PDB file of C-alpha atoms and ligand atoms in Angstrom:
ATOM      1  CA  MET A 813     -25.075  56.656  81.523  1.00 40.00           C
ATOM      2  CA  ASP A 814     -24.798  52.884  82.354  1.00 41.00           C
ATOM      3  CA  ILE A 815     -28.082  51.425  81.222  1.00 44.00           C
ATOM      4  CA  LEU A 816     -27.370  48.217  83.129  1.00 41.00           C
ATOM      5  CA  ASN A 817     -27.143  50.043  86.425  1.00 43.00           C
ATOM      6  CA  LYS A 818     -30.786  50.033  87.465  1.00 50.00           C
ATOM      7  CA  ASN A 819     -29.921  51.027  91.036  1.00 55.00           C
ATOM      8  CA  SER A 820     -31.287  54.402  91.967  1.00 60.00           C
ATOM      9  CA  THR A 821     -28.969  56.767  93.657  1.00 80.00           C
ATOM     10  CA  VAL A 822     -31.912  58.767  94.889  1.00 86.00           C
ATOM     11  CA  SER A 823     -32.982  57.493  98.337  1.00 89.00           C
ATOM     12  CA  GLU A 824     -35.546  60.315  98.985  1.00 92.00           C
ATOM     13  CA  PHE A 825     -37.492  63.065  97.149  1.00 94.00           C
ATOM     14  CA  ILE A 826     -37.964  66.554  98.204  1.00 93.00           C
ATOM     15  CA  LEU A 827     -41.446  68.026  97.972  1.00 91.00           C
ATOM     16  CA  LEU A 828     -41.608  71.751  97.183  1.00 88.00           C
ATOM     17  CA  GLY A 829     -45.060  72.315  98.753  1.00 84.00           C
ATOM     18  CA  LEU A 830     -47.324  75.137  97.943  1.00 82.00           C
ATOM     19  CA  SER A 831     -45.493  78.198  99.326  1.00 81.00           C
ATOM     20  CA  SER A 832     -42.146  79.011 100.870  1.00 80.00           C
ATOM     21  CA  SER A 833     -43.515  81.598 103.172  1.00 86.00           C
ATOM     22  CA  GLN A 834     -43.892  80.495 106.818  1.00 86.00           C
ATOM     23  CA  GLU A 835     -47.120  82.410 107.436  1.00 89.00           C
ATOM     24  CA  ILE A 836     -48.831  81.160 104.293  1.00 90.00           C
ATOM     25  CA  GLN A 837     -47.955  77.565 105.186  1.00 91.00           C
ATOM     26  CA  ILE A 838     -49.544  77.961 108.655  1.00 92.00           C
ATOM     27  CA  ILE A 839     -52.644  79.060 106.954  1.00 92.00           C
ATOM     28  CA  PHE A 840     -52.617  76.150 104.496  1.00 90.00           C
ATOM     29  CA  PHE A 841     -52.076  73.926 107.582  1.00 93.00           C
ATOM     30  CA  GLY A 842     -55.280  75.244 109.070  1.00 93.00           C
ATOM     31  CA  ILE A 843     -57.322  74.988 105.939  1.00 91.00           C
ATOM     32  CA  PHE A 844     -56.100  71.477 105.064  1.00 91.00           C
ATOM     33  CA  PHE A 845     -56.497  70.306 108.574  1.00 93.00           C
ATOM     34  CA  LEU A 846     -60.147  71.484 108.710  1.00 92.00           C
ATOM     35  CA  VAL A 847     -60.985  70.086 105.332  1.00 90.00           C
ATOM     36  CA  TYR A 848     -59.438  66.647 106.008  1.00 92.00           C
ATOM     37  CA  ALA A 849     -61.427  66.521 109.393  1.00 92.00           C
ATOM     38  CA  ALA A 850     -64.614  67.301 107.430  1.00 89.00           C
ATOM     39  CA  ILE A 851     -63.663  64.535 104.879  1.00 90.00           C
ATOM     40  CA  VAL A 852     -63.230  62.021 107.614  1.00 92.00           C
ATOM     41  CA  VAL A 853     -66.304  62.839 109.721  1.00 90.00           C
ATOM     42  CA  GLY A 854     -68.532  63.343 106.631  1.00 88.00           C
ATOM     43  CA  ASN A 855     -67.631  60.055 104.999  1.00 90.00           C
ATOM     44  CA  LEU A 856     -67.690  58.090 108.195  1.00 91.00           C
ATOM     45  CA  LEU A 857     -71.206  59.473 108.878  1.00 88.00           C
ATOM     46  CA  ILE A 858     -72.322  58.195 105.454  1.00 87.00           C
ATOM     47  CA  VAL A 859     -70.754  54.740 106.056  1.00 91.00           C
ATOM     48  CA  ILE A 860     -72.179  54.512 109.622  1.00 90.00           C
ATOM     49  CA  SER A 861     -75.679  55.720 108.619  1.00 87.00           C
ATOM     50  CA  VAL A 862     -75.919  53.165 105.847  1.00 88.00           C
ATOM     51  CA  LEU A 863     -74.747  50.343 107.972  1.00 91.00           C
ATOM     52  CA  VAL A 864     -76.988  51.267 110.989  1.00 90.00           C
ATOM     53  CA  ASP A 865     -80.187  52.480 109.367  1.00 84.00           C
ATOM     54  CA  ASN A 866     -82.376  49.744 108.045  1.00 83.00           C
ATOM     55  CA  HIS A 867     -84.116  52.152 105.703  1.00 79.00           C
ATOM     56  CA  LEU A 868     -80.877  52.626 103.838  1.00 79.00           C
ATOM     57  CA  HIS A 869     -80.282  48.887 103.202  1.00 85.00           C
ATOM     58  CA  SER A 870     -80.706  49.196  99.381  1.00 87.00           C
ATOM     59  CA  PRO A 871     -78.093  48.609  96.612  1.00 90.00           C
ATOM     60  CA  MET A 872     -77.892  52.333  95.985  1.00 87.00           C
ATOM     61  CA  TYR A 873     -76.945  53.175  99.487  1.00 88.00           C
ATOM     62  CA  PHE A 874     -74.595  50.239  99.877  1.00 91.00           C
ATOM     63  CA  LEU A 875     -72.684  51.470  96.854  1.00 91.00           C
ATOM     64  CA  LEU A 876     -72.720  55.029  98.207  1.00 89.00           C
ATOM     65  CA  ALA A 877     -71.330  53.839 101.527  1.00 92.00           C
ATOM     66  CA  ASN A 878     -68.606  51.949  99.640  1.00 94.00           C
ATOM     67  CA  LEU A 879     -67.744  55.034  97.620  1.00 91.00           C
ATOM     68  CA  SER A 880     -67.413  57.104 100.923  1.00 91.00           C
ATOM     69  CA  PHE A 881     -65.127  54.318 102.148  1.00 94.00           C
ATOM     70  CA  PHE A 882     -62.949  54.658  99.062  1.00 93.00           C
ATOM     71  CA  ASP A 883     -62.966  58.435  99.456  1.00 91.00           C
ATOM     72  CA  LEU A 884     -61.777  57.988 103.042  1.00 93.00           C
ATOM     73  CA  CYS A 885     -58.913  55.701 101.913  1.00 94.00           C
ATOM     74  CA  LEU A 886     -58.020  57.877  98.949  1.00 91.00           C
ATOM     75  CA  SER A 887     -57.745  61.173 100.965  1.00 90.00           C
ATOM     76  CA  SER A 888     -55.797  59.327 103.714  1.00 93.00           C
ATOM     77  CA  VAL A 889     -53.050  58.145 101.469  1.00 92.00           C
ATOM     78  CA  ALA A 890     -51.308  61.617 101.222  1.00 90.00           C
ATOM     79  CA  THR A 891     -53.230  64.304 103.102  1.00 91.00           C
ATOM     80  CA  PRO A 892     -52.060  63.536 106.717  1.00 93.00           C
ATOM     81  CA  LYS A 893     -48.376  63.766 105.578  1.00 94.00           C
ATOM     82  CA  VAL A 894     -49.174  66.866 103.564  1.00 92.00           C
ATOM     83  CA  ILE A 895     -50.672  68.509 106.558  1.00 92.00           C
ATOM     84  CA  ALA A 896     -47.724  67.625 108.779  1.00 93.00           C
ATOM     85  CA  ASP A 897     -45.380  68.813 106.119  1.00 93.00           C
ATOM     86  CA  PHE A 898     -46.810  72.359 106.176  1.00 91.00           C
ATOM     87  CA  LEU A 899     -45.190  72.751 109.610  1.00 91.00           C
ATOM     88  CA  ARG A 900     -41.807  71.369 108.354  1.00 89.00           C
ATOM     89  CA  LYS A 901     -39.042  73.455 106.685  1.00 85.00           C
ATOM     90  CA  GLN A 902     -37.585  70.420 104.655  1.00 87.00           C
ATOM     91  CA  LYS A 903     -40.417  68.300 103.167  1.00 91.00           C
ATOM     92  CA  SER A 904     -38.905  65.067 102.166  1.00 93.00           C
ATOM     93  CA  ILE A 905     -40.285  61.612 101.423  1.00 95.00           C
ATOM     94  CA  SER A 906     -38.359  58.299 101.187  1.00 95.00           C
ATOM     95  CA  PHE A 907     -38.102  56.647  97.746  1.00 94.00           C
ATOM     96  CA  TRP A 908     -40.424  53.815  98.820  1.00 95.00           C
ATOM     97  CA  GLY A 909     -42.825  56.214 100.604  1.00 95.00           C
ATOM     98  CA  CYS A 910     -43.066  58.101  97.388  1.00 96.00           C
ATOM     99  CA  MET A 911     -43.766  54.916  95.411  1.00 96.00           C
ATOM    100  CA  ALA A 912     -46.391  53.788  97.993  1.00 96.00           C
ATOM    101  CA  GLN A 913     -48.216  57.166  97.732  1.00 95.00           C
ATOM    102  CA  MET A 914     -48.491  56.772  93.934  1.00 94.00           C
ATOM    103  CA  PHE A 915     -49.496  53.104  94.163  1.00 96.00           C
ATOM    104  CA  PHE A 916     -52.340  53.622  96.673  1.00 96.00           C
ATOM    105  CA  MET A 917     -53.571  56.826  95.131  1.00 92.00           C
ATOM    106  CA  HIS A 918     -54.115  55.129  91.810  1.00 92.00           C
ATOM    107  CA  PHE A 919     -55.341  51.949  93.587  1.00 95.00           C
ATOM    108  CA  PHE A 920     -58.150  53.783  95.354  1.00 94.00           C
ATOM    109  CA  GLY A 921     -58.689  56.188  92.513  1.00 90.00           C
ATOM    110  CA  GLY A 922     -59.084  53.339  90.021  1.00 91.00           C
ATOM    111  CA  GLY A 923     -61.427  51.501  92.344  1.00 93.00           C
ATOM    112  CA  GLU A 924     -63.468  54.590  92.879  1.00 90.00           C
ATOM    113  CA  MET A 925     -63.786  55.206  89.134  1.00 88.00           C
ATOM    114  CA  SER A 926     -65.157  51.563  88.730  1.00 91.00           C
ATOM    115  CA  LEU A 927     -67.498  52.061  91.578  1.00 91.00           C
ATOM    116  CA  LEU A 928     -68.920  55.262  89.985  1.00 88.00           C
ATOM    117  CA  ILE A 929     -69.645  53.137  86.890  1.00 90.00           C
ATOM    118  CA  ALA A 930     -71.258  50.488  89.098  1.00 91.00           C
ATOM    119  CA  MET A 931     -73.399  53.264  90.621  1.00 89.00           C
ATOM    120  CA  GLY A 932     -74.325  54.473  87.167  1.00 88.00           C
ATOM    121  CA  ILE A 933     -75.351  50.912  86.111  1.00 90.00           C
ATOM    122  CA  ASP A 934     -77.415  50.600  89.335  1.00 90.00           C
ATOM    123  CA  ARG A 935     -79.309  53.838  88.536  1.00 86.00           C
ATOM    124  CA  TYR A 936     -79.689  52.789  84.897  1.00 87.00           C
ATOM    125  CA  VAL A 937     -81.372  49.571  85.966  1.00 89.00           C
ATOM    126  CA  ALA A 938     -83.557  51.389  88.470  1.00 86.00           C
ATOM    127  CA  ILE A 939     -84.795  53.820  85.869  1.00 83.00           C
ATOM    128  CA  CYS A 940     -84.847  51.944  82.673  1.00 82.00           C
ATOM    129  CA  LYS A 941     -85.748  48.428  84.028  1.00 84.00           C
ATOM    130  CA  PRO A 942     -87.653  49.291  87.203  1.00 84.00           C
ATOM    131  CA  LEU A 943     -89.614  45.933  87.206  1.00 89.00           C
ATOM    132  CA  HIS A 944     -86.474  43.852  87.081  1.00 91.00           C
ATOM    133  CA  TYR A 945     -84.464  45.996  89.519  1.00 92.00           C
ATOM    134  CA  LYS A 946     -84.753  43.654  92.599  1.00 91.00           C
ATOM    135  CA  ILE A 947     -83.799  40.636  90.510  1.00 92.00           C
ATOM    136  CA  ILE A 948     -80.865  42.263  88.638  1.00 92.00           C
ATOM    137  CA  MET A 949     -79.366  44.217  91.507  1.00 91.00           C
ATOM    138  CA  ASN A 950     -79.270  41.299  94.020  1.00 93.00           C
ATOM    139  CA  HIS A 951     -76.677  40.748  96.698  1.00 93.00           C
ATOM    140  CA  ARG A 952     -74.393  38.689  94.481  1.00 94.00           C
ATOM    141  CA  MET A 953     -74.417  41.421  91.814  1.00 94.00           C
ATOM    142  CA  LEU A 954     -73.305  44.017  94.407  1.00 95.00           C
ATOM    143  CA  ILE A 955     -70.472  41.853  95.667  1.00 96.00           C
ATOM    144  CA  LEU A 956     -69.450  41.243  92.106  1.00 96.00           C
ATOM    145  CA  PHE A 957     -69.400  45.074  91.482  1.00 95.00           C
ATOM    146  CA  LEU A 958     -67.249  45.535  94.609  1.00 96.00           C
ATOM    147  CA  LEU A 959     -64.868  42.800  93.698  1.00 97.00           C
ATOM    148  CA  LEU A 960     -64.517  44.237  90.214  1.00 95.00           C
ATOM    149  CA  SER A 961     -63.773  47.686  91.627  1.00 95.00           C
ATOM    150  CA  TRP A 962     -61.059  46.433  93.945  1.00 97.00           C
ATOM    151  CA  THR A 963     -59.606  44.417  91.065  1.00 96.00           C
ATOM    152  CA  THR A 964     -59.684  47.172  88.637  1.00 94.00           C
ATOM    153  CA  GLY A 965     -57.935  49.489  91.036  1.00 94.00           C
ATOM    154  CA  PHE A 966     -55.190  46.969  91.590  1.00 96.00           C
ATOM    155  CA  VAL A 967     -54.652  46.131  87.922  1.00 95.00           C
ATOM    156  CA  HIS A 968     -54.682  49.781  87.017  1.00 93.00           C
ATOM    157  CA  THR A 969     -52.097  50.914  89.560  1.00 95.00           C
ATOM    158  CA  THR A 970     -49.896  47.834  89.216  1.00 96.00           C
ATOM    159  CA  SER A 971     -49.665  48.218  85.475  1.00 93.00           C
ATOM    160  CA  GLN A 972     -48.102  51.740  85.988  1.00 93.00           C
ATOM    161  CA  MET A 973     -46.079  51.203  89.071  1.00 95.00           C
ATOM    162  CA  VAL A 974     -44.282  48.028  87.885  1.00 94.00           C
ATOM    163  CA  PHE A 975     -42.424  50.244  85.386  1.00 93.00           C
ATOM    164  CA  THR A 976     -42.117  53.360  87.577  1.00 94.00           C
ATOM    165  CA  VAL A 977     -40.437  51.456  90.369  1.00 93.00           C
ATOM    166  CA  GLY A 978     -37.823  50.089  88.011  1.00 91.00           C
ATOM    167  CA  LEU A 979     -36.843  53.622  86.664  1.00 92.00           C
ATOM    168  CA  PRO A 980     -33.322  54.801  87.517  1.00 92.00           C
ATOM    169  CA  PHE A 981     -33.327  58.049  89.520  1.00 92.00           C
ATOM    170  CA  CYS A 982     -29.917  59.563  89.733  1.00 88.00           C
ATOM    171  CA  GLY A 983     -30.454  63.215  89.188  1.00 79.00           C
ATOM    172  CA  PRO A 984     -32.676  65.996  90.610  1.00 89.00           C
ATOM    173  CA  ASN A 985     -35.056  64.675  93.249  1.00 91.00           C
ATOM    174  CA  VAL A 986     -37.360  67.711  93.601  1.00 92.00           C
ATOM    175  CA  VAL A 987     -41.070  67.101  93.138  1.00 90.00           C
ATOM    176  CA  ASP A 988     -42.962  70.414  92.612  1.00 86.00           C
ATOM    177  CA  SER A 989     -46.113  69.502  94.446  1.00 86.00           C
ATOM    178  CA  ILE A 990     -47.379  68.589  97.920  1.00 88.00           C
ATOM    179  CA  PHE A 991     -47.214  64.738  97.322  1.00 91.00           C
ATOM    180  CA  CYS A 992     -45.672  62.422  94.889  1.00 92.00           C
ATOM    181  CA  ASP A 993     -47.673  62.793  91.625  1.00 86.00           C
ATOM    182  CA  LEU A 994     -46.969  60.198  89.053  1.00 89.00           C
ATOM    183  CA  PRO A 995     -46.253  62.422  85.995  1.00 86.00           C
ATOM    184  CA  LEU A 996     -43.958  64.591  88.115  1.00 87.00           C
ATOM    185  CA  VAL A 997     -41.977  61.683  89.399  1.00 91.00           C
ATOM    186  CA  ILE A 998     -41.626  59.981  86.045  1.00 91.00           C
ATOM    187  CA  LYS A 999     -40.181  63.280  84.664  1.00 87.00           C
ATOM    188  CA  LEU A1000     -37.329  62.894  87.283  1.00 91.00           C
ATOM    189  CA  ALA A1001     -35.987  59.609  85.982  1.00 91.00           C
ATOM    190  CA  CYS A1002     -32.668  59.857  84.278  1.00 89.00           C
ATOM    191  CA  THR A1003     -33.593  57.786  81.297  1.00 86.00           C
ATOM    192  CA  GLU A1004     -35.915  58.051  78.350  1.00 86.00           C
ATOM    193  CA  THR A1005     -39.542  57.796  79.672  1.00 86.00           C
ATOM    194  CA  TYR A1006     -41.427  58.276  76.454  1.00 86.00           C
ATOM    195  CA  ILE A1007     -43.030  54.822  76.371  1.00 88.00           C
ATOM    196  CA  LEU A1008     -43.957  55.003  80.118  1.00 89.00           C
ATOM    197  CA  GLU A1009     -45.516  58.456  79.603  1.00 87.00           C
ATOM    198  CA  LEU A1010     -47.646  57.093  76.849  1.00 86.00           C
ATOM    199  CA  LEU A1011     -48.655  54.236  79.056  1.00 88.00           C
ATOM    200  CA  VAL A1012     -49.854  56.632  81.808  1.00 86.00           C
ATOM    201  CA  ILE A1013     -51.700  58.738  79.377  1.00 84.00           C
ATOM    202  CA  ALA A1014     -53.487  55.691  78.003  1.00 84.00           C
ATOM    203  CA  ASP A1015     -53.939  53.958  81.338  1.00 85.00           C
ATOM    204  CA  SER A1016     -55.055  57.025  83.530  1.00 84.00           C
ATOM    205  CA  GLY A1017     -56.064  59.705  80.960  1.00 83.00           C
ATOM    206  CA  LEU A1018     -57.715  57.893  78.235  1.00 82.00           C
ATOM    207  CA  LEU A1019     -59.363  55.421  80.402  1.00 80.00           C
ATOM    208  CA  SER A1020     -60.923  58.158  82.489  1.00 86.00           C
ATOM    209  CA  LEU A1021     -61.945  60.026  79.462  1.00 88.00           C
ATOM    210  CA  ILE A1022     -63.774  57.003  77.968  1.00 86.00           C
ATOM    211  CA  CYS A1023     -65.403  56.148  81.304  1.00 86.00           C
ATOM    212  CA  PHE A1024     -66.500  59.753  81.717  1.00 90.00           C
ATOM    213  CA  VAL A1025     -68.045  59.949  78.282  1.00 90.00           C
ATOM    214  CA  LEU A1026     -69.829  56.659  78.741  1.00 87.00           C
ATOM    215  CA  LEU A1027     -71.167  57.614  82.149  1.00 88.00           C
ATOM    216  CA  LEU A1028     -72.405  61.104  80.955  1.00 89.00           C
ATOM    217  CA  MET A1029     -74.075  59.436  77.964  1.00 87.00           C
ATOM    218  CA  SER A1030     -75.952  57.011  80.197  1.00 85.00           C
ATOM    219  CA  TYR A1031     -76.978  59.686  82.608  1.00 86.00           C
ATOM    220  CA  ILE A1032     -78.394  61.671  79.666  1.00 88.00           C
ATOM    221  CA  ILE A1033     -80.292  58.570  78.558  1.00 85.00           C
ATOM    222  CA  MET A1034     -81.678  58.219  81.965  1.00 84.00           C
ATOM    223  CA  LEU A1035     -82.768  61.903  82.165  1.00 84.00           C
ATOM    224  CA  VAL A1036     -84.570  61.562  78.824  1.00 84.00           C
ATOM    225  CA  THR A1037     -86.238  58.336  79.968  1.00 82.00           C
ATOM    226  CA  ILE A1038     -87.402  60.164  83.200  1.00 80.00           C
ATOM    227  CA  TRP A1039     -88.786  63.105  81.298  1.00 78.00           C
ATOM    228  CA  HIS A1040     -90.946  60.750  79.145  1.00 77.00           C
ATOM    229  CA  HIS A1041     -92.554  59.307  82.262  1.00 73.00           C
ATOM    230  CA  SER A1042     -93.862  62.167  84.338  1.00 64.00           C
ATOM    231  CA  SER A1043     -94.643  60.676  87.654  1.00 62.00           C
ATOM    232  CA  SER A1044     -94.321  61.881  91.223  1.00 57.00           C
ATOM    233  CA  ALA A1045     -91.108  59.827  91.632  1.00 59.00           C
ATOM    234  CA  SER A1046     -89.385  61.630  88.830  1.00 69.00           C
ATOM    235  CA  SER A1047     -88.308  64.780  90.555  1.00 71.00           C
ATOM    236  CA  LYS A1048     -86.535  62.677  93.192  1.00 72.00           C
ATOM    237  CA  ALA A1049     -84.830  60.713  90.568  1.00 76.00           C
ATOM    238  CA  VAL A1050     -83.661  63.813  88.767  1.00 79.00           C
ATOM    239  CA  SER A1051     -82.318  65.066  92.018  1.00 76.00           C
ATOM    240  CA  THR A1052     -80.467  61.834  92.577  1.00 77.00           C
ATOM    241  CA  LEU A1053     -79.111  61.866  89.007  1.00 81.00           C
ATOM    242  CA  SER A1054     -77.893  65.437  89.166  1.00 81.00           C
ATOM    243  CA  ALA A1055     -76.002  64.615  92.296  1.00 79.00           C
ATOM    244  CA  HIS A1056     -74.388  61.585  90.521  1.00 81.00           C
ATOM    245  CA  ILE A1057     -73.544  63.830  87.570  1.00 85.00           C
ATOM    246  CA  THR A1058     -71.927  66.492  89.807  1.00 83.00           C
ATOM    247  CA  VAL A1059     -69.788  63.897  91.497  1.00 81.00           C
ATOM    248  CA  VAL A1060     -68.842  62.191  88.207  1.00 85.00           C
ATOM    249  CA  THR A1061     -67.951  65.533  86.521  1.00 86.00           C
ATOM    250  CA  LEU A1062     -65.811  66.852  89.487  1.00 82.00           C
ATOM    251  CA  PHE A1063     -64.064  63.425  89.881  1.00 81.00           C
ATOM    252  CA  PHE A1064     -63.179  62.750  86.252  1.00 85.00           C
ATOM    253  CA  GLY A1065     -62.652  66.320  85.056  1.00 82.00           C
ATOM    254  CA  PRO A1066     -59.464  66.957  86.907  1.00 80.00           C
ATOM    255  CA  ALA A1067     -58.227  63.373  86.358  1.00 80.00           C
ATOM    256  CA  ILE A1068     -58.660  63.760  82.634  1.00 82.00           C
ATOM    257  CA  PHE A1069     -56.829  67.117  82.702  1.00 77.00           C
ATOM    258  CA  ILE A1070     -53.971  65.786  84.819  1.00 76.00           C
ATOM    259  CA  TYR A1071     -53.469  62.553  82.991  1.00 77.00           C
ATOM    260  CA  ALA A1072     -54.709  62.966  79.411  1.00 74.00           C
ATOM    261  CA  PHE A1073     -52.227  65.906  78.954  1.00 70.00           C
ATOM    262  CA  PRO A1074     -49.807  65.223  81.779  1.00 57.00           C
ATOM    263  CA  PHE A1075     -46.376  66.170  80.593  1.00 57.00           C
ATOM    264  CA  ASN A1076     -46.567  69.810  79.749  1.00 58.00           C
ATOM    265  CA  SER A1077     -48.351  72.339  82.006  1.00 60.00           C
ATOM    266  CA  TYR A1078     -47.053  71.761  85.561  1.00 60.00           C
ATOM    267  CA  SER A1079     -48.653  74.729  87.320  1.00 64.00           C
ATOM    268  CA  VAL A1080     -52.218  73.661  86.135  1.00 67.00           C
ATOM    269  CA  ASP A1081     -51.410  70.111  87.138  1.00 68.00           C
ATOM    270  CA  LYS A1082     -50.190  71.120  90.586  1.00 74.00           C
ATOM    271  CA  PHE A1083     -53.419  73.134  91.242  1.00 74.00           C
ATOM    272  CA  LEU A1084     -55.616  70.356  89.963  1.00 73.00           C
ATOM    273  CA  SER A1085     -53.986  67.606  91.860  1.00 75.00           C
ATOM    274  CA  VAL A1086     -54.333  69.577  95.025  1.00 77.00           C
ATOM    275  CA  PHE A1087     -58.003  70.212  94.210  1.00 76.00           C
ATOM    276  CA  TYR A1088     -58.400  66.631  93.439  1.00 74.00           C
ATOM    277  CA  SER A1089     -57.003  65.185  96.610  1.00 75.00           C
ATOM    278  CA  ILE A1090     -58.662  67.714  98.890  1.00 76.00           C
ATOM    279  CA  ILE A1091     -62.010  68.728  97.420  1.00 77.00           C
ATOM    280  CA  THR A1092     -63.198  65.502  95.617  1.00 79.00           C
ATOM    281  CA  PRO A1093     -63.429  63.393  98.793  1.00 81.00           C
ATOM    282  CA  LEU A1094     -65.588  66.085 100.365  1.00 82.00           C
ATOM    283  CA  LEU A1095     -68.098  65.942  97.519  1.00 77.00           C
ATOM    284  CA  ASN A1096     -70.059  62.857  98.616  1.00 72.00           C
ATOM    285  CA  PRO A1097     -70.823  64.024 102.095  1.00 74.00           C
ATOM    286  CA  ILE A1098     -71.738  67.551 100.889  1.00 74.00           C
ATOM    287  CA  ILE A1099     -73.832  66.499  97.963  1.00 72.00           C
ATOM    288  CA  TYR A1100     -75.581  63.552  99.557  1.00 66.00           C
ATOM    289  CA  THR A1101     -76.189  64.848 103.048  1.00 60.00           C
ATOM    290  CA  LEU A1102     -77.349  68.188 101.976  1.00 55.00           C
ATOM    291  CA  ARG A1103     -79.557  67.037  99.197  1.00 54.00           C
ATOM    292  CA  ASN A1104     -80.941  63.703 100.276  1.00 55.00           C
ATOM    293  CA  GLN A1105     -83.596  63.948 102.843  1.00 49.00           C
ATOM    294  CA  GLU A1106     -83.647  60.177 103.208  1.00 47.00           C
ATOM    295  CA  MET A1107     -80.092  60.335 104.349  1.00 47.00           C
ATOM    296  CA  LYS A1108     -80.695  62.205 107.579  1.00 50.00           C
ATOM    297  CA  ALA A1109     -77.134  61.982 108.632  1.00 48.00           C
ATOM    298  CA  MET A1110     -77.374  64.924 110.884  1.00 46.00           C
ATOM    299  CA  HIS A1111     -80.376  63.272 112.609  1.00 49.00           C
ATOM    300  CA  LEU A1112     -78.266  60.228 113.045  1.00 51.00           C
ATOM    301  CA  LEU A1113     -75.499  62.274 114.518  1.00 47.00           C
ATOM    302  CA  CYS A1114     -77.883  63.860 117.089  1.00 43.00           C
ATOM    303  CA  THR A1115     -79.198  60.333 117.984  1.00 49.00           C
ATOM    304  CA  LEU A1116     -75.738  59.157 118.592  1.00 51.00           C
ATOM    305  CA  LEU A1117     -74.829  62.165 120.700  1.00 47.00           C
ATOM    306  CA  TYR A1118     -77.827  61.970 123.025  1.00 44.00           C
TER     307      TYR A1118
HETATM  308  C1  NAG B2269     -70.334  47.887 100.730  1.00 64.53           C
HETATM  309  O1  NAG B2269     -71.289  47.160 100.117  1.00 64.53           O
HETATM  310  C2  NAG B2269     -71.555  45.840 100.632  1.00 64.53           C
HETATM  311  C3  NAG B2269     -72.370  45.068  99.612  1.00 64.53           C
HETATM  312  O2  NAG B2269     -73.717  45.314  99.723  1.00 64.53           O
HETATM  313  C4  NAG B2269     -72.086  45.970 102.018  1.00 64.53           C
HETATM  314  O3  NAG B2269     -72.397  44.739 102.579  1.00 64.53           O
HETATM  315  C5  NAG B2269     -71.085  46.645 102.829  1.00 64.53           C
HETATM  316  O4  NAG B2269     -71.504  47.069 104.084  1.00 64.53           O
HETATM  317  C6  NAG B2269     -70.647  47.960 102.185  1.00 64.53           C
HETATM  318  N1  NAG B2269     -69.451  48.542 102.862  1.00 64.53           N
HETATM  319  C7  NAG B2269     -69.424  49.692 103.400  1.00 64.53           C
HETATM  320  C8  NAG B2269     -68.181  50.169 104.036  1.00 64.53           C
HETATM  321  O5  NAG B2269     -70.400  50.374 103.501  1.00 64.53           O
END
């Protein structure tokens, strides 16, 4: 192979999808369509409620609304094409379409991880430094958190994609998934990708593992702090914290599995990445609207309709 010839001969990738049976694909089309509609409606409802309702103008809800916005973006990167693909016999994606999918998935994914950390810090200050909460979590701090999230997402995805885009692709172009998944695409390059695989493991896998452990530890500290002060507010704080812990676990869990051990078990990865792109963005609406009485999203929907 000519190492100097960096030009890829592959101009498009073929996605294998989830099944080759026509009937099963129609069923998947229905399921994914409904779930995506629920993601869009649910997350939009959260964003609109927080922006419209003056009672929800607090740092916690602003961060939550921004998280829902990230979810909306994250699930819109690949899912609409995935849904349309279920009705197509040949599921192909152009070279740059594939690169864009991976870029934006890691952009919004990385941003969302940083935002989850910001939400953890917000709750930590509220519970462990309640008297200084208003002073610490001011508007400038919120803007700083948001800027940091977008920057982290950008740096995270760029550091991986700079090398992925430059890989030579000359051989097989079949991706065994429903969208372009970074580990699967890297495997298709017709060159030694060992260093890049290590970079992805460190950049996506290890990073999410470390963030996850730090977040869980801080949530445990908060729970312990709450148990020491038995007040009337504590049961609500515990309910908020358990919502956070559920979101954090379901968000980081699959990411750690996919990226910390990415280059061996494809079938598990495929299942997890589908789970990840479809289920995770639904979590916020489900968890926060069902559990949080303050949210009253359904009430808002009714007000808007009448
Ligand atoms: C994100 O948070 C900022 C800062 O508080 C807030 O002004 C903005 O409305 C939020 N964005 C969304 C989409 O909710």
